[in-house]
Amino acid sequence: MMTTVLVTGGAGYIGSHTCVELALAGYDLVVVDNLSNSWPETLDRVGELVGRPIQFHRLDLREHHDLLNLFASRRIDAVVHFAGFKAVGDSVRDPLSYYDNNVAGTVSLLKAMLRNDVARLIFSSSCTVHGLPRSVPVTEGEPRNPVNPYGCTKAMIERIIEDQVAATSGWRALLLRYFNPVGAHPSARIGEDPIGIPTNLMPYVMKVASGKYPYVHVFGDDYRTRDGTGVRDYIHVVDLAKGHVAALHALERVDGCQAINLGTGRGCSVLEVISEASKAVGFPIPYRIEGRRPGDIAEIYADASLAADVLGWQAEHDLTAMCRDHWNWQRKNPDGYRSSIST
Ligand code: NAD
Ligand code: UD1
């Protein structure tokens, strides 16, 4: 019998790419998403890519009774939990909505799992739980020290899951700490579709390349890094998605609860990203050096060795592939899923 995986937030950026990889790996999927930051069209496209429709329930995780009804209506073997809000700036402006959606949503999910004896969980965490790391590369042993409400929700959820796993015999969980996901599926059928002006580097660079904005604002060139600009561990979203397949396999052997970094282990600077993106698009992408962005750190990248040991997984795509696939998606879907809906 196929293993059935409930994917929360499966219509989102990382969730949709993960649905493709899970379905191709033979898992039966049930997606729940309230579509607060995504489009139903995404799952139609996932279905096209994998050759079968994806079962979808439009549902908010905090609607506990609806969630219980869903769990009661079918067998679920494991949960991959992406659903949540993720914008750092919004979380500073409106912390309560972040604690409510991310933390209360997760508690509702865990209660439904407990009630239905579903004891396998993969959680989308973030390197942001560390705040300002003491050293790089960052290992999983680095203390949690988040510096904004979004990071606090991730750190709290990690702790809640650890406590729940410790309290209940047979529960197993992996807390996957993503670094900086970029890129898109090579088919260019699914990708990141940020609402409004993108705040992250790669989507902004691609919007400049497509003519939507005149130039990239480079936030500081006076950091103690190799070219003075900020260094991050960019990871291709398809590699990240495959990390979840490896994590589900590993849940069969891993006891208890464990945090694992999903990064490449390599840092790239802002100027390196702009240079590689320029090669992908075929012309120089304009940029201007500006002041530092408040709250930014100079450099963070993963120690990716635990993922290799525990999951038998490592990232395969380099920055060239990340830029190529992100650009392909941007070029073919200039207004994201909206452009295709109207055509
Ligand atoms: P996303 O916004 O594209 O996907 C999240 C999905 O969850 C959306 O489809 C949204 O509609 C849904 N959702 C939100 N709240 C919900 C709720 N209460 N009930 C049901 N559905 C709900 O974001 P993403 O980039 O795919 O990120 C997925 C997860 O990974 C998030 O938890 C995010 O915090 C985490 N993460 C993302 C990044 C990143 O850079 N993208 C980095 C680290 C961690
Ligand atoms: C952001 C989030 C973090 C999240 C991560 C992954 C903040 C403060 N942090 O981190 O919680 O886990 O995304 O998605 O938002 N840059 C520019 N110009 C731009 C945009 C960014 O120069 O227009 C620079 C930044 O200064 C940084 C690098 O590019 O050095 C990457 O920035 P970004 O993509 O926003 O990611 P993070 O800051 O790592």
mmCIF file of C-alpha atoms and ligand atoms in Angstrom, residues 88 126-128 148 150 179-181 199-202 204 216-219 230-232 234 270 293 295-297, ligand 2:
data_model
loop_
_atom_site.group_PDB
_atom_site.id
_atom_site.type_symbol
_atom_site.label_atom_id
_atom_site.label_comp_id
_atom_site.label_asym_id
_atom_site.label_seq_id
_atom_site.Cartn_x
_atom_site.Cartn_y
_atom_site.Cartn_z
ATOM 1 C CA VAL A 88 10.251 38.883 8.481
ATOM 2 C CA SER A 126 14.756 28.030 9.007
ATOM 3 C CA CYS A 127 18.352 29.005 9.645
ATOM 4 C CA THR A 128 16.782 32.190 10.973
ATOM 5 C CA ASN A 148 12.490 38.780 15.030
ATOM 6 C CA TYR A 150 9.047 35.217 12.496
ATOM 7 C CA PHE A 179 18.926 28.269 4.157
ATOM 8 C CA ASN A 180 17.980 30.479 1.144
ATOM 9 C CA PRO A 181 15.726 28.643 -1.337
ATOM 10 C CA THR A 199 12.034 41.526 -0.512
ATOM 11 C CA ASN A 200 14.400 38.607 -1.162
ATOM 12 C CA LEU A 201 17.392 39.042 -3.456
ATOM 13 C CA MET A 202 16.871 36.483 -6.236
ATOM 14 C CA TYR A 204 14.132 41.023 -7.088
ATOM 15 C CA VAL A 216 19.015 46.017 -7.939
ATOM 16 C CA HIS A 217 19.576 47.809 -4.630
ATOM 17 C CA VAL A 218 22.695 46.162 -3.167
ATOM 18 C CA PHE A 219 22.357 46.554 0.580
ATOM 19 C CA GLY A 230 26.354 39.879 2.154
ATOM 20 C CA VAL A 231 27.007 36.150 1.797
ATOM 21 C CA ARG A 232 24.213 33.531 1.929
ATOM 22 C CA TYR A 234 21.414 29.761 -1.757
ATOM 23 C CA VAL A 270 25.193 39.500 -3.569
ATOM 24 C CA ARG A 293 19.577 46.847 5.323
ATOM 25 C CA GLY A 295 18.951 43.676 10.774
ATOM 26 C CA ASP A 296 21.081 42.012 8.050
ATOM 27 C CA ILE A 297 24.083 39.905 8.949
HETATM 28 C C1 UD1 B 2 15.702 36.445 4.461
HETATM 29 C C2 UD1 B 2 14.981 36.453 5.787
HETATM 30 C C3 UD1 B 2 15.163 35.122 6.477
HETATM 31 C C4 UD1 B 2 14.769 33.965 5.564
HETATM 32 C C5 UD1 B 2 15.601 34.073 4.302
HETATM 33 C C6 UD1 B 2 15.342 32.967 3.325
HETATM 34 C C7 UD1 B 2 15.120 38.800 6.453
HETATM 35 C C8 UD1 B 2 15.726 39.778 7.410
HETATM 36 N N1 UD1 B 2 15.514 37.520 6.598
HETATM 37 O O1 UD1 B 2 17.066 36.335 4.741
HETATM 38 O O2 UD1 B 2 14.395 35.075 7.650
HETATM 39 O O3 UD1 B 2 15.002 32.730 6.206
HETATM 40 O O4 UD1 B 2 15.312 35.338 3.688
HETATM 41 O O5 UD1 B 2 14.312 33.258 2.473
HETATM 42 O O6 UD1 B 2 14.295 39.134 5.628
HETATM 43 N N2 UD1 B 2 19.862 41.886 -0.679
HETATM 44 C C9 UD1 B 2 20.195 42.981 -1.466
HETATM 45 N N3 UD1 B 2 19.204 43.573 -2.181
HETATM 46 C C10 UD1 B 2 17.897 43.142 -2.152
HETATM 47 C C11 UD1 B 2 17.580 42.024 -1.347
HETATM 48 C C12 UD1 B 2 18.590 41.430 -0.607
HETATM 49 O O7 UD1 B 2 21.352 43.390 -1.510
HETATM 50 O O8 UD1 B 2 17.045 43.728 -2.834
HETATM 51 C C13 UD1 B 2 20.950 41.205 0.047
HETATM 52 C C14 UD1 B 2 20.740 41.128 1.561
HETATM 53 O O9 UD1 B 2 21.308 42.234 2.187
HETATM 54 C C15 UD1 B 2 21.462 39.798 1.879
HETATM 55 C C16 UD1 B 2 21.251 38.937 0.620
HETATM 56 O O10 UD1 B 2 20.948 39.868 -0.420
HETATM 57 O O11 UD1 B 2 22.838 40.022 2.024
HETATM 58 C C17 UD1 B 2 20.095 37.943 0.745
HETATM 59 O O12 UD1 B 2 18.934 38.630 1.172
HETATM 60 P P1 UD1 B 2 17.501 37.898 1.222
HETATM 61 O O13 UD1 B 2 17.244 37.215 -0.061
HETATM 62 O O14 UD1 B 2 16.509 38.918 1.684
HETATM 63 O O15 UD1 B 2 17.684 36.753 2.315
HETATM 64 P P2 UD1 B 2 18.202 36.843 3.832
HETATM 65 O O16 UD1 B 2 18.510 38.219 4.225
HETATM 66 O O17 UD1 B 2 19.287 35.829 3.970
#
